[in-house]
Each structure stands twice: as structure tokens, then as C-alpha cells.
mmCIF file of C-alpha atoms in Angstrom:
data_model
loop_
_atom_site.group_PDB
_atom_site.id
_atom_site.type_symbol
_atom_site.label_atom_id
_atom_site.label_comp_id
_atom_site.label_asym_id
_atom_site.label_seq_id
_atom_site.Cartn_x
_atom_site.Cartn_y
_atom_site.Cartn_z
ATOM 1 C CA MET D 1 -13.442 10.054 -15.388
ATOM 2 C CA ALA D 2 -14.199 10.775 -19.029
ATOM 3 C CA TRP D 3 -14.368 7.826 -21.422
ATOM 4 C CA GLU D 4 -11.377 9.160 -23.380
ATOM 5 C CA ALA D 5 -9.222 8.733 -20.251
ATOM 6 C CA ALA D 6 -10.831 5.489 -19.076
ATOM 7 C CA SER D 7 -10.284 3.874 -22.471
ATOM 8 C CA GLY D 8 -6.540 4.535 -22.163
ATOM 9 C CA LEU D 9 -6.540 2.671 -18.852
ATOM 10 C CA GLY D 10 -8.579 -0.139 -20.403
ATOM 11 C CA ARG D 11 -6.205 -0.444 -23.336
ATOM 12 C CA ALA D 12 -3.228 -0.835 -21.008
ATOM 13 C CA LEU D 13 -5.019 -3.431 -18.858
ATOM 14 C CA VAL D 14 -6.089 -5.500 -21.865
ATOM 15 C CA SER D 15 -2.468 -5.515 -23.060
ATOM 16 C CA VAL D 16 -1.335 -6.662 -19.603
ATOM 17 C CA LEU D 17 -3.977 -9.399 -19.493
ATOM 18 C CA LYS D 18 -2.976 -10.601 -22.941
ATOM 19 C CA ALA D 19 0.500 -11.280 -21.529
ATOM 20 C CA VAL D 20 -0.838 -12.753 -18.257
ATOM 21 C CA HIS D 21 -3.241 -15.087 -20.048
ATOM 22 C CA GLY D 22 -0.485 -16.019 -22.471
ATOM 23 C CA ARG D 23 1.453 -17.365 -19.492
ATOM 24 C CA GLY D 24 -1.494 -19.549 -18.514
ATOM 25 C CA LEU D 25 -2.871 -17.481 -15.614
ATOM 26 C CA VAL D 26 -6.289 -15.990 -14.841
ATOM 27 C CA HIS D 27 -6.209 -13.071 -12.375
ATOM 28 C CA ARG D 28 -9.825 -13.398 -11.087
ATOM 29 C CA ASP D 29 -9.746 -10.180 -9.027
ATOM 30 C CA ILE D 30 -9.663 -7.197 -11.400
ATOM 31 C CA LYS D 31 -10.830 -4.139 -9.441
ATOM 32 C CA PRO D 32 -9.701 -0.539 -8.853
ATOM 33 C CA GLY D 33 -7.799 -1.414 -5.677
ATOM 34 C CA ASN D 34 -5.616 -3.884 -7.570
ATOM 35 C CA VAL D 35 -4.393 -1.404 -10.183
ATOM 36 C CA LEU D 36 -1.280 0.577 -9.202
ATOM 37 C CA LEU D 37 0.383 3.423 -11.087
ATOM 38 C CA GLY D 38 3.958 3.053 -12.318
ATOM 39 C CA PRO D 39 6.496 5.910 -12.582
ATOM 40 C CA LEU D 40 5.357 6.716 -16.133
ATOM 41 C CA CYS D 41 1.679 6.469 -15.136
ATOM 42 C CA GLU D 42 1.390 2.992 -16.632
ATOM 43 C CA PRO D 43 -1.076 0.665 -14.837
ATOM 44 C CA VAL D 44 0.495 -2.183 -12.852
ATOM 45 C CA LEU D 45 -1.801 -5.115 -12.101
ATOM 46 C CA ALA D 46 -1.502 -6.166 -8.454
ATOM 47 C CA ASP D 47 -2.587 -8.977 -6.111
ATOM 48 C CA PHE D 48 -2.435 -12.364 -7.803
ATOM 49 C CA GLY D 49 -3.622 -14.080 -4.601
ATOM 50 C CA ARG D 50 -6.753 -15.446 -6.305
ATOM 51 C CA ALA D 51 -5.112 -16.308 -9.625
ATOM 52 C CA VAL D 52 -5.585 -19.782 -11.098
ATOM 53 C CA CYS D 53 -4.085 -21.637 -14.041
ATOM 54 C CA VAL D 54 -5.979 -21.732 -17.316
ATOM 55 C CA GLY D 55 -7.494 -25.190 -17.676
ATOM 56 C CA GLY D 56 -6.550 -26.147 -14.098
ATOM 57 C CA ALA D 57 -8.571 -28.131 -11.588
ATOM 58 C CA ARG D 58 -10.582 -25.078 -10.544
ATOM 59 C CA ARG D 59 -13.324 -24.142 -12.991
ATOM 60 C CA ASP D 60 -14.427 -20.860 -11.416
ATOM 61 C CA GLY D 61 -12.367 -18.556 -13.596
ATOM 62 C CA ALA D 62 -11.656 -18.049 -17.283
ATOM 63 C CA PRO D 63 -9.596 -15.442 -19.175
ATOM 64 C CA ALA D 64 -12.819 -13.997 -20.580
ATOM 65 C CA ASP D 65 -13.941 -13.276 -16.997
ATOM 66 C CA ASP D 66 -10.890 -11.038 -16.525
ATOM 67 C CA LEU D 67 -11.783 -9.115 -19.680
ATOM 68 C CA GLU D 68 -15.373 -8.747 -18.496
ATOM 69 C CA ALA D 69 -14.069 -7.435 -15.167
ATOM 70 C CA VAL D 70 -12.024 -4.804 -17.029
ATOM 71 C CA GLY D 71 -15.303 -3.582 -18.504
ATOM 72 C CA ALA D 72 -16.808 -3.362 -15.017
ATOM 73 C CA LEU D 73 -13.735 -1.443 -13.818
ATOM 74 C CA LEU D 74 -14.107 1.027 -16.693
ATOM 75 C CA LEU D 75 -17.756 1.524 -15.770
ATOM 76 C CA HIS D 76 -16.587 2.260 -12.228
ATOM 77 C CA CYS D 77 -14.206 4.880 -13.672
ATOM 78 C CA LEU D 78 -17.026 6.517 -15.615
ATOM 79 C CA LEU D 79 -19.413 6.615 -12.665
ATOM 80 C CA GLY D 80 -16.827 7.459 -10.029
ATOM 81 C CA ARG D 81 -18.269 4.711 -7.845
ATOM 82 C CA GLY D 82 -19.047 1.007 -7.853
ATOM 83 C CA ASP D 83 -22.812 0.848 -8.333
ATOM 84 C CA ARG D 84 -23.205 -2.582 -6.754
ATOM 85 C CA ARG D 85 -25.996 -1.937 -4.223
ATOM 86 C CA GLY D 86 -24.622 -4.590 -1.901
ATOM 87 C CA ARG D 87 -24.092 -7.198 -4.609
ATOM 88 C CA THR D 88 -21.026 -9.376 -4.915
ATOM 89 C CA GLU D 89 -18.661 -8.722 -7.822
ATOM 90 C CA ARG D 90 -20.221 -11.595 -9.769
ATOM 91 C CA GLY D 91 -23.748 -10.447 -8.914
ATOM 92 C CA HIS D 92 -22.901 -6.910 -10.002
ATOM 93 C CA LEU D 93 -21.612 -8.095 -13.370
ATOM 94 C CA GLN D 94 -24.632 -10.337 -13.909
ATOM 95 C CA HIS D 95 -26.975 -7.430 -13.149
ATOM 96 C CA LEU D 96 -25.046 -5.196 -15.530
ATOM 97 C CA ARG D 97 -25.242 -7.828 -18.240
ATOM 98 C CA GLN D 98 -28.985 -8.134 -17.763
ATOM 99 C CA GLN D 99 -29.331 -4.369 -18.123
ATOM 100 C CA LEU D 100 -27.262 -4.204 -21.294
ATOM 101 C CA THR D 101 -28.957 -7.175 -22.922
ATOM 102 C CA ASP D 102 -32.477 -6.030 -22.045
ATOM 103 C CA ALA D 103 -34.441 -6.044 -25.296
ATOM 104 C CA GLY D 104 -36.177 -2.861 -24.253
ATOM 105 C CA ALA D 105 -32.970 -0.865 -23.823
ATOM 106 C CA GLU D 106 -31.663 1.022 -26.815
ATOM 107 C CA ASP D 107 -27.966 1.497 -27.541
ATOM 108 C CA GLY D 108 -26.555 4.412 -25.580
ATOM 109 C CA ASP D 109 -29.586 4.542 -23.308
ATOM 110 C CA GLU D 110 -28.633 5.936 -19.912
ATOM 111 C CA ALA D 111 -30.807 3.353 -18.159
ATOM 112 C CA ALA D 112 -28.928 0.543 -19.892
ATOM 113 C CA THR D 113 -25.348 1.636 -19.310
ATOM 114 C CA GLY D 114 -25.617 3.516 -16.035
ATOM 115 C CA CYS D 115 -23.850 6.529 -17.529
ATOM 116 C CA GLU D 116 -24.833 9.275 -19.920
ATOM 117 C CA CYS D 117 -23.698 7.626 -23.157
ATOM 118 C CA CYS D 118 -21.122 4.883 -23.545
ATOM 119 C CA PRO D 119 -21.600 2.871 -26.744
ATOM 120 C CA ASP D 120 -17.904 1.931 -26.928
ATOM 121 C CA LEU D 121 -17.952 0.409 -23.441
ATOM 122 C CA GLU D 122 -21.198 -1.387 -24.212
ATOM 123 C CA ALA D 123 -19.610 -2.872 -27.341
ATOM 124 C CA PHE D 124 -16.562 -3.880 -25.269
ATOM 125 C CA LEU D 125 -18.738 -5.712 -22.731
ATOM 126 C CA ARG D 126 -20.908 -7.398 -25.330
ATOM 127 C CA PHE D 127 -17.827 -8.793 -27.064
ATOM 128 C CA ALA D 128 -16.306 -9.966 -23.749
ATOM 129 C CA TRP D 129 -19.535 -11.797 -22.934
ATOM 130 C CA SER D 130 -19.533 -13.476 -26.344
ATOM 131 C CA LEU D 131 -16.150 -15.156 -25.758
ATOM 132 C CA ASP D 132 -16.178 -18.924 -25.206
ATOM 133 C CA ARG D 133 -15.388 -19.749 -21.569
ATOM 134 C CA SER D 134 -15.313 -23.530 -22.043
ATOM 135 C CA VAL D 135 -11.913 -23.532 -23.737
ATOM 136 C CA GLY D 136 -8.556 -21.942 -22.943
ATOM 137 C CA GLY D 137 -7.785 -18.271 -23.367
ATOM 138 C CA PRO D 138 -9.318 -16.214 -26.185
ATOM 139 C CA PRO D 139 -7.413 -16.229 -29.479
ATOM 140 C CA PRO D 140 -4.967 -13.345 -30.089
ATOM 141 C CA GLU D 141 -7.378 -11.686 -32.503
ATOM 142 C CA ALA D 142 -9.920 -11.338 -29.670
ATOM 143 C CA TYR D 143 -7.523 -9.129 -27.713
ATOM 144 C CA GLU D 144 -6.781 -7.106 -30.816
ATOM 145 C CA ARG D 145 -10.490 -6.568 -31.382
ATOM 146 C CA LEU D 146 -10.937 -5.361 -27.811
ATOM 147 C CA LEU D 147 -7.936 -3.060 -28.180
ATOM 148 C CA ARG D 148 -9.519 -1.544 -31.275
ATOM 149 C CA ARG D 149 -12.569 -0.724 -29.142
ATOM 150 C CA LEU D 150 -10.195 1.240 -26.916
ATOM 151 C CA HIS D 151 -8.281 3.029 -29.661
ATOM 152 C CA ARG D 152 -8.593 6.445 -28.019
ATOM 153 C CA GLY D 153 -7.432 7.829 -24.732
ATOM 154 C CA ASP D 154 -3.652 7.473 -24.318
ATOM 155 C CA GLY D 155 -3.145 11.234 -23.933
ATOM 156 C CA PRO D 156 -6.174 11.880 -21.685
ATOM 157 C CA TRP D 157 -5.268 8.861 -19.527
ATOM 158 C CA GLN D 158 -1.718 10.137 -19.004
ATOM 159 C CA ARG D 159 -3.008 13.540 -17.919
ATOM 160 C CA THR D 160 -5.579 11.979 -15.573
ATOM 161 C CA ALA D 161 -3.026 9.601 -14.046
ATOM 162 C CA ARG D 162 -0.511 12.386 -13.443
ATOM 163 C CA ALA D 163 -3.217 14.393 -11.704
ATOM 164 C CA CYS D 164 -3.946 11.373 -9.490
ATOM 165 C CA LEU D 165 -0.286 11.101 -8.514
ATOM 166 C CA ARG D 166 -0.165 14.784 -7.598
ATOM 167 C CA SER D 167 -3.168 14.357 -5.325
ATOM 168 C CA VAL D 168 -2.024 11.201 -3.515
ATOM 169 C CA ASP D 169 -3.411 11.248 0.005
ATOM 170 C CA ALA D 170 -0.810 12.111 2.634
ATOM 171 C CA GLY D 171 -1.707 8.899 4.485
ATOM 172 C CA HIS D 172 -0.165 6.848 1.689
ATOM 173 C CA PHE D 173 3.501 6.404 0.951
ATOM 174 C CA VAL D 174 5.092 6.739 -2.476
ATOM 175 C CA ALA D 175 7.854 4.140 -2.634
ATOM 176 C CA TRP D 176 10.543 2.990 -5.030
ATOM 177 C CA ALA D 177 11.128 -0.772 -5.030
ATOM 178 C CA THR D 178 14.441 -2.007 -6.429
ATOM 179 C CA VAL D 179 16.031 -5.352 -7.210
ATOM 180 C CA GLN D 180 18.485 -4.659 -4.367
ATOM 181 C CA ASN D 181 15.601 -5.213 -1.928
ATOM 182 C CA ARG D 182 15.592 -1.600 -0.795
ATOM 183 C CA VAL D 183 12.606 0.700 -0.745
ATOM 184 C CA SER D 184 12.739 4.423 -0.137
ATOM 185 C CA TRP D 185 9.806 6.723 0.432
ATOM 186 C CA ARG D 186 9.215 10.424 0.840
ATOM 187 C CA ASP D 187 6.259 12.730 1.234
ATOM 188 C CA PRO D 188 4.449 12.828 -2.160
ATOM 189 C CA THR D 189 4.330 16.636 -2.039
ATOM 190 C CA SER D 190 8.143 16.814 -2.076
ATOM 191 C CA TRP D 191 8.744 13.854 -4.388
ATOM 192 C CA LYS D 192 10.700 14.531 -7.576
ATOM 193 C CA ARG D 193 11.026 12.083 -10.438
ATOM 194 C CA HIS D 194 14.794 12.497 -10.879
ATOM 195 C CA ASP D 195 15.988 12.865 -7.310
ATOM 196 C CA ASP D 196 19.407 11.155 -7.099
ATOM 197 C CA ARG D 197 18.792 10.185 -3.475
ATOM 198 C CA VAL D 198 16.063 7.816 -4.619
ATOM 199 C CA PRO D 199 17.369 4.600 -6.233
ATOM 200 C CA GLU D 200 15.996 3.805 -9.651
ATOM 201 C CA GLY D 201 13.243 1.230 -9.564
ATOM 202 C CA LEU D 202 9.533 0.767 -9.829
ATOM 203 C CA LEU D 203 6.997 3.153 -8.330
ATOM 204 C CA VAL D 204 4.574 1.304 -6.083
ATOM 205 C CA ARG D 205 2.078 2.424 -3.470
ATOM 206 C CA VAL D 206 2.776 1.202 0.036
ATOM 207 C CA THR D 207 -0.016 1.630 2.568
ATOM 208 C CA GLY D 208 -0.268 0.610 6.174
ATOM 209 C CA GLN D 209 -0.423 1.736 9.778
ATOM 210 C CA LEU D 210 2.478 3.935 10.899
ATOM 211 C CA ARG D 211 3.524 3.900 14.554
ATOM 212 C CA ARG D 212 6.384 5.259 16.628
ATOM 213 C CA GLY D 213 8.270 3.198 19.178
ATOM 214 C CA GLY D 214 9.337 4.440 22.579
ATOM 215 C CA ASP D 215 12.858 5.045 21.295
ATOM 216 C CA GLY D 216 11.612 7.246 18.461
ATOM 217 C CA GLU D 217 11.834 4.577 15.786
ATOM 218 C CA ARG D 218 9.129 4.601 13.138
ATOM 219 C CA TRP D 219 7.357 1.371 12.235
ATOM 220 C CA LEU D 220 4.970 0.594 9.409
ATOM 221 C CA GLN D 221 2.637 -2.398 9.250
ATOM 222 C CA VAL D 222 2.572 -2.889 5.483
ATOM 223 C CA ASP D 223 -0.553 -3.954 3.644
ATOM 224 C CA PRO D 224 0.181 -6.634 1.011
ATOM 225 C CA VAL D 225 1.324 -5.186 -2.318
ATOM 226 C CA TRP D 226 2.492 -6.678 -5.613
ATOM 227 C CA ALA D 227 4.566 -5.279 -8.440
ATOM 228 C CA PRO D 228 7.282 -6.687 -10.720
ATOM 229 C CA GLU D 229 10.633 -6.922 -8.891
ATOM 230 C CA ALA D 230 9.100 -5.772 -5.601
ATOM 231 C CA PRO D 231 11.053 -6.875 -2.505
ATOM 232 C CA ALA D 232 9.744 -10.074 -0.958
ATOM 233 C CA PHE D 233 8.979 -8.388 2.358
ATOM 234 C CA LEU D 234 6.335 -6.219 0.670
ATOM 235 C CA LEU D 235 4.439 -9.184 -0.756
ATOM 236 C CA GLN D 236 2.741 -10.064 2.509
ATOM 237 C CA LYS D 237 1.408 -8.231 5.529
ATOM 238 C CA SER D 238 4.394 -7.549 7.758
ATOM 239 C CA TRP D 239 6.149 -4.933 9.852
ATOM 240 C CA VAL D 240 9.019 -2.872 8.489
ATOM 241 C CA LEU D 241 11.358 -0.384 10.108
ATOM 242 C CA VAL D 242 11.452 3.109 8.635
ATOM 243 C CA ALA D 243 15.154 3.966 8.893
ATOM 244 C CA ASP D 244 17.276 6.906 7.733
ATOM 245 C CA SER D 245 20.309 6.440 5.506
ATOM 246 C CA SER D 246 22.566 8.422 3.215
ATOM 247 C CA ARG D 247 20.150 7.627 0.370
ATOM 248 C CA GLY D 248 17.175 8.994 2.275
ATOM 249 C CA PRO D 249 14.516 7.242 4.375
ATOM 250 C CA LEU D 250 14.381 3.493 3.747
ATOM 251 C CA LEU D 251 11.923 0.762 4.629
ATOM 252 C CA ALA D 252 13.957 -2.140 6.034
ATOM 253 C CA PRO D 253 12.478 -5.617 6.552
ATOM 254 C CA VAL D 254 12.072 -6.586 10.196
ATOM 255 C CA PRO D 255 14.129 -9.620 11.340
ATOM 256 C CA ARG D 256 12.116 -12.798 11.855
ATOM 257 C CA VAL D 257 12.495 -12.846 15.650
ATOM 258 C CA ALA D 258 11.423 -9.220 15.937
ATOM 259 C CA ARG D 259 8.508 -9.812 13.560
ATOM 260 C CA GLN D 260 7.259 -12.685 15.722
ATOM 261 C CA ARG D 261 7.529 -10.435 18.758
ATOM 262 C CA LEU D 262 5.522 -7.697 17.025
ATOM 263 C CA GLN D 263 2.840 -10.140 15.968
ATOM 264 C CA ALA D 264 2.596 -11.505 19.513
ATOM 265 C CA LEU D 265 2.420 -8.117 21.200
ATOM 266 C CA GLY D 266 0.446 -6.336 18.494
ATOM 267 C CA ARG D 267 2.650 -3.271 18.880
ATOM 268 C CA PRO D 268 6.030 -2.113 17.498
ATOM 269 C CA ALA D 269 8.185 -2.958 20.516
ATOM 270 C CA GLY D 270 11.038 -3.120 18.029
ATOM 271 C CA PRO D 271 14.421 -4.805 17.829
ATOM 272 C CA SER D 272 17.666 -3.016 18.456
ATOM 273 C CA GLY D 273 19.405 -1.051 15.751
ATOM 274 C CA ALA D 274 21.823 -3.941 15.175
ATOM 275 C CA GLU D 275 18.946 -6.372 14.677
ATOM 276 C CA ALA D 276 17.284 -3.986 12.235
ATOM 277 C CA ALA D 277 20.511 -3.629 10.274
ATOM 278 C CA ALA D 278 20.853 -7.418 10.117
ATOM 279 C CA GLY D 279 17.335 -7.674 8.768
ATOM 280 C CA GLY D 280 18.007 -5.153 5.984
#
């Protein structure tokens, strides 16, 4: 991804983190797999399973670490890969910092940044590393300074994100989550933004293992997802029934008894249609 597009993604993520940190939370797991695309191609930060409170009992995370991780994510976007060489996330960032702060590396040097030329990203990382981690979140002006480093890229990012949506792998599902606890999905190749059969809501990516029961029912073991207003049954790994309705295919939560049966058997033996309706 070109820096002009990556900087648009970075700008959106910094804005999101400014709000998250303002509520007293540190995400602690910023990575490509935890960034979803919304219906207008806006990034949605997912998976707060490792989040901690700012100034809480745990001292292994600070708001500045999230901002540093955004820099690592942008480097991943530029390279098209995570150049970790078997390192942990923390080890990767420490190695990157050592490279960028090496006295023998000149600004914009390919050996220092790992990409052809990225002075803006280098400046972003250097500023993130300079933030004080011994206190609460960075002051508001720190976020504004980082946003100024990412002043370009809104247009290129939108074009890149739309291209990503058009090329969604057929093994993934494009779903609309609504406050009515209903989710509908259709093949991405036939998906249309303003299809009246799809309830208005938030675009999220639902992945998992799809199986068919002996009675022809379709079951999906959902991987955990997170998005604002997402139905509770998508927040954890669980089975859902893929059912047809007048509004199009829907993902209905599996009743508790049936879910326990599925977990015990490891296969979608499935409840009856009445049970499935009760669960939805």
C-alpha cells in the first residue's frame, strides 16, 4: 500500500484511539486483523479482549504503546507483510526502534525504515516513542501533532479500502449487524449498498467454519468479532444458524441447549426449527 493511502488509515485510527484513551482504556492489541472496514470504508477497531484501564493495576500497557503499534501497523501496510522474523509483537517493535534510532542510519534510508522512503512514518514513530509512559494518556495536543503527520491520504485510503471490499475472499461473509440483534449476509459479489432486503446497520466481517446439517440446515461457527452495536452472539465464539427469511438470509443465535449440544458433539447436529426460532 502506498504511504498516501496508509496515512489515511493511520489518521482514522489515531482519531479512534484518541476517543478510546479519553474513556480511560488502552487497547494493547493493535494489528491488521483487529481493524475492520465499515460501510463507508471507515476503520473499525475490533477485539478489546486485552484492553486495560489507564492507570489500573496492570502496568504492561500505556496509551503511547497503542500509538506506537499504529506505526507498526502502517509499516506492515507499506511492506505488505509483517517483517517480524519470528519475533513477538513487542520484540518486533523494539527491533524497529533500534533500527530507526541507529546513529549510523540516515533519515529516509531504506535500511533504517524497511521500505523505500518513509520519512513521515519515521517522524510518527519517533514522536510516539518520545511520549511519557509513566503518566496517564498523552495530552490532546499530542494526538493533534500525530494527526498533522498524517495530513494526507483520505482520498487514496478510500479508493484502496473500496478495492479491498470488492476483492473480499469468498470464504468470508459480509454481514450487517443491527440493534435489533439481526444479522444478514450475502455473497460479496452480489452485495449492493442500498439493497432494501438488508436492514440498515453496521458492516462487519464475520468469519468462521460453515457446515451443513443432515436436514440441509446451514451452520456457521463464528469467530469472535467486535463492532459498535454488534449483536451479543457475535462477540464470542459460538454457533449460529443460517436461516432464510423475507428479509434475506439471516444469522440467528443458537439456543443455549442446542449450543451446549454442538459444543459437546463438535458438529452441527442442530435443534429443530422451533428451537432455532426461539433462539432468534
